[in-house]
Structure formats: structure tokens, C-alpha cells
């Protein structure tokens, strides 16, 4: 969190905008206006900057603006402080998505192109805003996303322009980049760890493969009436989580055991990276 109580040499005042109750979305705007008016009347002094909302953007703005000791910043936030375990434990995000204590609990108006359904739209009502509700997910997106921004009129917002600011916001230092094959190999040997998904210890393959333990129907070579059917029979590690492939293996092996015909092969297209000469 970039929200802090004060900065040495600069003046930063945090004020909580109080709400008696959480009204329906159509009234929130009016209620917020009234609350801000009451808040403004509380202070006789003026400020260089007034930031409405201590959310993902508001906290960063407050931190950066108060880096200048001459700036006087007022930060307004309607929600409570982010001191609960429900926020500090990423896996507890479901509590906050279903609780209006830290969540504005917004709903959209009926959506014309969604069969007029009303869609739930949770937004953070707490220090940190929605960044306190999203289980610490932090993904930049693809470089072309930001290049598209610029092509759509946001000049100066290409990926090359945005990347330095992504890095500026990051405080988790990963260390020196590994570039050469030797550096990458050394990095893997030093830092690689398990993700608790063991597999490939009873390889499925041909009978003339010295490393194979079972055939393509899970039958153990050299042992009658014994099959292995789990993630250990994978010939090589897949690129996804092992749960779905293991379930698929059991489904396919069940047909083998029951003597059923395999399901028809899929004709679904699969994207493949073009060869260098075809790019």
C-alpha cells in the first residue's frame, strides 16, 4: 500500500467520508455529493490537491504528489482502513465480494445486449479501493494492448511509454535479468522449486522405450492385471495445472477398461506459432 499517514516535510490529510447507509446505485452519486459537501464545510483551509477515493489510483497519486514537500494534499475515502485479515489474506477475497463493509456492492442498470440482465459490479470501499479486494492479482497485459491505446488516440500511452511506469510502481526486486543460455541455466538450477504437482514418474509409452512403465492403456509392462491411472503416467509435463489433464486421463482410461470405442477425435483448430520465415 502507498497510503501513509504523513510525509516528512509535506502535508497530507486523510479524511473519512461517512455514510449512514449504503443506498442503491442510483442514489450513491447524490449521497456522495452531499457527503463531500459536508466534508468540505469541515475544513476552512485550502489544499493544492483534493483526491476523491483512496483506491488503486488515489493512493499512488497521494504518495507521488506528497513527495514534493510543498504540496498540500487532502485524500477523501468513504471506507474503513484495510486492517482486516479478510483483506490481508488473498484467498479470503470471497468474503469482501459478498460483504458491503468493504465493497460498494454496485449493480449495473439492465444491460440491453445481455437480455436486460442486471450485472453485479463490486468496487472497493476501503483503503486501497478495489486493489484490496482482488487477491493481489497484478498482470500488466500484453504490449499490444497499450500500442492499441495509442492507435486509438491516447498519444504517449504506447507500451514503450507505459512500461517505465509499470516498473516505477514495482517494489519487488527480482534481481539481475538472465539473458544468455548459461545464465538462464544457472538461474533455474539455483532458484527452481516445486509447485506441488508431481507427474511423469510412470511414463506411458511403447514397450521398447526403456523409460516407459505403462502402455497407452495404463497397463504396467511385465505385470498382469495392474494399471496405473493418474498424473504419473504423463509422458511429459503439460503446460497447465494438472487437475484437468488427470481427470481427462481417467475419463479416457475408463473407456479403455470398459472396452468402449474412443470418442471421435476433435477437429478443433489449434493455433501454432508460424515458422520464422513465415512471420
Coordinates of C-alpha atoms in Angstrom, one line a residue:
X1 CA 0.0 0.0 0.0
X2 CA 1.2 3.5 -0.9
X3 CA -1.2 5.2 1.5
X4 CA 0.6 6.6 4.5
X5 CA -0.5 8.9 7.4
X6 CA 2.0 11.6 6.6
X7 CA 5.2 12.6 4.8
X8 CA 8.0 14.4 6.4
X9 CA 8.0 18.0 5.1
X10 CA 4.7 17.8 3.3
X11 CA 1.1 18.0 4.5
X12 CA -1.1 15.1 3.8
X13 CA -4.5 14.8 5.4
X14 CA -6.7 11.8 5.2
X15 CA -10.4 12.2 5.9
X16 CA -13.1 9.6 6.0
X17 CA -16.3 10.5 4.3
X18 CA -19.1 9.0 6.4
X19 CA -22.2 7.4 5.1
X20 CA -25.1 6.4 7.3
X21 CA -26.1 3.6 5.0
X22 CA -25.4 2.2 1.6
X23 CA -28.1 3.1 -0.8
X24 CA -28.9 1.7 -4.2
X25 CA -26.5 2.6 -7.0
X26 CA -28.9 5.3 -8.4
X27 CA -28.6 7.2 -5.1
X28 CA -24.9 6.8 -4.5
X29 CA -23.9 9.7 -6.6
X30 CA -26.2 12.1 -4.8
X31 CA -25.2 10.7 -1.4
X32 CA -21.5 11.1 -2.3
X33 CA -22.1 14.7 -3.3
X34 CA -23.8 15.5 0.0
X35 CA -21.1 13.8 2.0
X36 CA -18.3 15.7 0.1
X37 CA -20.2 19.0 0.7
X38 CA -20.3 18.2 4.5
X39 CA -16.6 17.3 4.4
X40 CA -15.7 20.5 2.6
X41 CA -17.5 22.5 5.2
X42 CA -15.5 20.9 7.9
X43 CA -12.2 22.4 6.7
X44 CA -11.6 26.1 6.5
X45 CA -8.1 25.7 4.9
X46 CA -7.4 25.2 1.2
X47 CA -5.4 22.4 -0.4
X48 CA -3.3 22.1 -3.5
X49 CA -4.9 18.8 -4.4
X50 CA -8.1 17.1 -3.3
X51 CA -8.2 13.4 -4.2
X52 CA -11.5 11.6 -4.0
X53 CA -11.0 7.9 -3.2
X54 CA -8.1 6.1 -1.6
X55 CA -8.2 3.4 -4.2
X56 CA -5.6 1.9 -6.6
X57 CA -5.0 5.2 -8.3
X58 CA -5.8 7.6 -5.4
X59 CA -3.2 6.0 -3.1
X60 CA -0.5 6.2 -5.8
X61 CA -1.4 9.8 -6.6
X62 CA -1.3 10.8 -2.9
X63 CA 2.1 9.2 -2.5
X64 CA 3.7 10.8 -5.5
X65 CA 2.2 14.2 -5.0
X66 CA 3.3 14.4 -1.4
X67 CA 6.8 13.6 -2.4
X68 CA 7.1 17.3 -3.0
X69 CA 7.2 18.9 0.5
X70 CA 5.4 22.0 -0.9
X71 CA 2.3 20.1 -1.8
X72 CA -0.8 20.1 0.5
X73 CA -3.0 17.1 -0.3
X74 CA -6.4 16.1 1.0
X75 CA -7.4 12.5 0.4
X76 CA -11.0 11.6 0.9
X77 CA -12.2 8.0 1.4
X78 CA -15.6 6.7 2.4
X79 CA -14.5 3.2 3.5
X80 CA -12.6 1.9 6.6
X81 CA -8.9 1.1 6.9
X82 CA -7.6 -2.1 5.3
X83 CA -6.5 -3.7 8.6
X84 CA -8.7 -6.8 8.4
X85 CA -7.5 -10.4 7.7
X86 CA -10.1 -10.6 5.1
X87 CA -8.0 -8.2 3.0
X88 CA -4.6 -9.3 4.1
X89 CA -5.3 -13.0 3.1
X90 CA -5.7 -13.2 -0.7
X91 CA -7.7 -16.4 -0.5
X92 CA -10.4 -14.6 1.6
X93 CA -11.4 -12.3 -1.3
X94 CA -14.8 -14.0 -1.5
X95 CA -15.8 -12.5 1.9
X96 CA -15.3 -9.0 0.5
X97 CA -17.1 -9.7 -2.7
X98 CA -20.2 -10.6 -0.8
X99 CA -20.0 -8.0 2.0
X100 CA -20.8 -4.3 1.7
X101 CA -18.5 -3.3 4.6
X102 CA -15.5 -3.0 2.2
X103 CA -17.4 -3.1 -1.1
X104 CA -19.8 -0.6 -2.7
X105 CA -21.8 -3.5 -3.9
X106 CA -22.7 -1.8 -7.2
X107 CA -25.1 -3.3 -9.8
X108 CA -25.5 -2.1 -13.3
X109 CA -28.6 -0.9 -15.0
X110 CA -30.3 -3.6 -17.1
X111 CA -28.0 -4.4 -20.0
X112 CA -29.7 -4.2 -23.4
X113 CA -27.3 -6.7 -25.0
X114 CA -27.3 -9.1 -22.1
X115 CA -31.1 -9.9 -22.1
X116 CA -31.6 -6.9 -19.9
X117 CA -29.9 -8.6 -17.0
X118 CA -28.5 -6.6 -14.1
X119 CA -24.8 -7.4 -13.6
X120 CA -23.0 -7.3 -10.2
X121 CA -20.1 -4.9 -10.2
X122 CA -18.1 -5.0 -6.9
X123 CA -15.9 -2.0 -6.2
X124 CA -13.7 -1.4 -3.2
X125 CA -14.9 0.8 -0.4
X126 CA -11.8 0.7 1.8
X127 CA -8.2 2.0 1.9
X128 CA -6.7 0.6 -1.3
X129 CA -10.0 0.5 -3.1
X130 CA -10.5 -2.4 -5.4
X131 CA -6.8 -3.3 -5.1
X132 CA -7.7 -4.5 -1.6
X133 CA -10.4 -6.9 -3.0
X134 CA -8.6 -8.6 -5.9
X135 CA -6.5 -11.2 -4.2
X136 CA -3.2 -9.5 -5.1
X137 CA -3.7 -10.1 -8.8
X138 CA -1.2 -7.9 -10.8
X139 CA -0.9 -8.5 -14.5
X140 CA 0.2 -5.9 -16.9
X141 CA -1.5 -7.2 -20.0
X142 CA 0.1 -7.6 -23.5
X143 CA 2.3 -4.9 -25.0
X144 CA -0.1 -4.7 -28.0
X145 CA -2.9 -3.6 -25.6
X146 CA -1.1 -0.4 -24.9
X147 CA 0.0 0.1 -28.5
X148 CA -3.7 -0.1 -29.4
X149 CA -4.4 2.6 -26.9
X150 CA -2.1 5.0 -28.8
X151 CA -3.5 4.0 -32.1
X152 CA -7.0 4.8 -30.8
X153 CA -5.9 8.3 -29.9
X154 CA -4.1 8.1 -26.5
X155 CA -0.9 9.7 -27.6
X156 CA 2.1 8.9 -25.4
X157 CA 0.4 5.8 -24.0
X158 CA 2.1 3.0 -26.0
X159 CA 3.7 0.1 -24.3
X160 CA 7.1 1.7 -24.6
X161 CA 5.7 4.8 -22.8
X162 CA 3.9 2.8 -20.1
X163 CA 6.5 0.2 -19.2
X164 CA 8.7 2.6 -17.3
X165 CA 5.7 3.5 -15.1
X166 CA 4.9 -0.1 -14.5
X167 CA 8.4 -0.6 -13.3
X168 CA 8.3 2.6 -11.2
X169 CA 5.3 1.2 -9.3
X170 CA 7.0 -2.1 -8.5
X171 CA 9.0 -2.5 -5.3
X172 CA 9.5 -6.3 -5.6
X173 CA 13.0 -6.6 -7.0
X174 CA 13.6 -9.8 -8.9
X175 CA 17.3 -9.3 -9.3
X176 CA 19.5 -9.2 -12.3
X177 CA 18.0 -10.4 -15.6
X178 CA 19.3 -13.7 -17.0
X179 CA 20.0 -13.3 -20.7
X180 CA 22.3 -16.0 -22.1
X181 CA 21.6 -19.7 -22.1
X182 CA 24.3 -20.2 -19.4
X183 CA 22.8 -17.5 -17.2
X184 CA 19.3 -19.0 -17.6
X185 CA 20.5 -22.5 -16.8
X186 CA 22.3 -21.3 -13.7
X187 CA 19.3 -19.3 -12.6
X188 CA 17.0 -22.4 -12.9
X189 CA 19.4 -24.6 -11.0
X190 CA 19.7 -22.1 -8.2
X191 CA 16.0 -21.0 -7.8
X192 CA 13.7 -23.6 -9.4
X193 CA 11.2 -25.0 -6.9
X194 CA 8.2 -27.4 -6.9
X195 CA 4.7 -26.2 -7.4
X196 CA 3.4 -29.4 -5.7
X197 CA 2.2 -31.0 -8.9
X198 CA 4.3 -34.2 -9.3
X199 CA 3.9 -36.1 -12.6
X200 CA 5.7 -38.2 -15.2
X201 CA 7.2 -40.8 -12.8
X202 CA 5.5 -43.8 -14.6
X203 CA 5.8 -42.8 -18.2
X204 CA 3.3 -44.0 -20.7
X205 CA 5.0 -45.2 -23.9
X206 CA 6.0 -48.0 -26.2
X207 CA 7.3 -51.4 -24.9
X208 CA 10.7 -50.7 -26.5
X209 CA 11.1 -47.5 -24.5
X210 CA 13.3 -48.2 -21.5
X211 CA 11.8 -45.3 -19.6
X212 CA 8.2 -46.4 -20.2
X213 CA 6.3 -48.1 -17.3
X214 CA 2.8 -48.4 -18.8
X215 CA 1.4 -48.8 -22.3
X216 CA -1.2 -46.5 -23.8
X217 CA -4.0 -48.2 -21.8
X218 CA -2.2 -47.8 -18.5
X219 CA -1.2 -51.4 -18.2
X220 CA 2.1 -51.9 -16.4
X221 CA 4.7 -53.7 -18.5
X222 CA 5.6 -57.2 -17.2
X223 CA 2.8 -57.2 -14.6
X224 CA -0.7 -58.7 -15.2
X225 CA -3.9 -57.1 -14.1
X226 CA -2.3 -53.9 -12.9
X227 CA -2.8 -50.4 -14.3
X228 CA -1.6 -47.0 -13.3
X229 CA -4.1 -44.2 -14.0
X230 CA -3.1 -40.8 -12.6
X231 CA -0.8 -37.9 -13.4
X232 CA 2.3 -40.1 -13.1
X233 CA 1.8 -41.7 -16.5
X234 CA 2.1 -38.5 -18.4
X235 CA 5.0 -38.8 -20.9
X236 CA 6.0 -35.2 -20.3
X237 CA 4.8 -32.3 -18.2
X238 CA 1.9 -30.3 -19.7
X239 CA 1.9 -26.5 -19.6
X240 CA -1.3 -26.2 -17.4
X241 CA -2.4 -27.2 -14.0
X242 CA -2.5 -31.0 -13.6
X243 CA -6.1 -31.3 -12.3
X244 CA -7.8 -31.1 -15.7
X245 CA -5.4 -33.4 -17.5
X246 CA -5.6 -36.0 -14.7
X247 CA -9.4 -36.0 -14.9
X248 CA -9.2 -36.4 -18.7
X249 CA -6.8 -39.3 -18.3
X250 CA -9.2 -41.1 -16.0
X251 CA -12.1 -40.5 -18.5
X252 CA -10.1 -41.9 -21.4
X253 CA -8.8 -44.8 -19.4
X254 CA -12.3 -45.7 -18.2
X255 CA -13.2 -46.3 -21.9
X256 CA -10.1 -48.5 -22.3
X257 CA -11.1 -50.6 -19.3
X258 CA -14.7 -50.9 -20.3
X259 CA -13.8 -51.7 -23.9
X260 CA -15.7 -48.7 -25.3
X261 CA -14.7 -47.1 -28.6
X262 CA -12.7 -43.9 -28.0
X263 CA -14.5 -40.7 -28.5
X264 CA -14.2 -39.2 -32.0
X265 CA -11.0 -37.2 -32.5
X266 CA -11.6 -33.4 -32.3
X267 CA -11.2 -31.2 -35.3
X268 CA -10.9 -28.0 -33.3
X269 CA -8.2 -25.7 -34.7
X270 CA -5.1 -25.2 -32.6
X271 CA -3.0 -22.0 -33.0
X272 CA 0.6 -22.6 -33.8
X273 CA 3.4 -20.0 -33.9
X274 CA 4.4 -19.5 -37.6
X275 CA 7.9 -20.5 -38.6
X276 CA 10.4 -17.7 -38.6
X277 CA 10.4 -17.5 -42.4
X278 CA 6.6 -17.2 -42.5
X279 CA 6.2 -14.4 -39.9

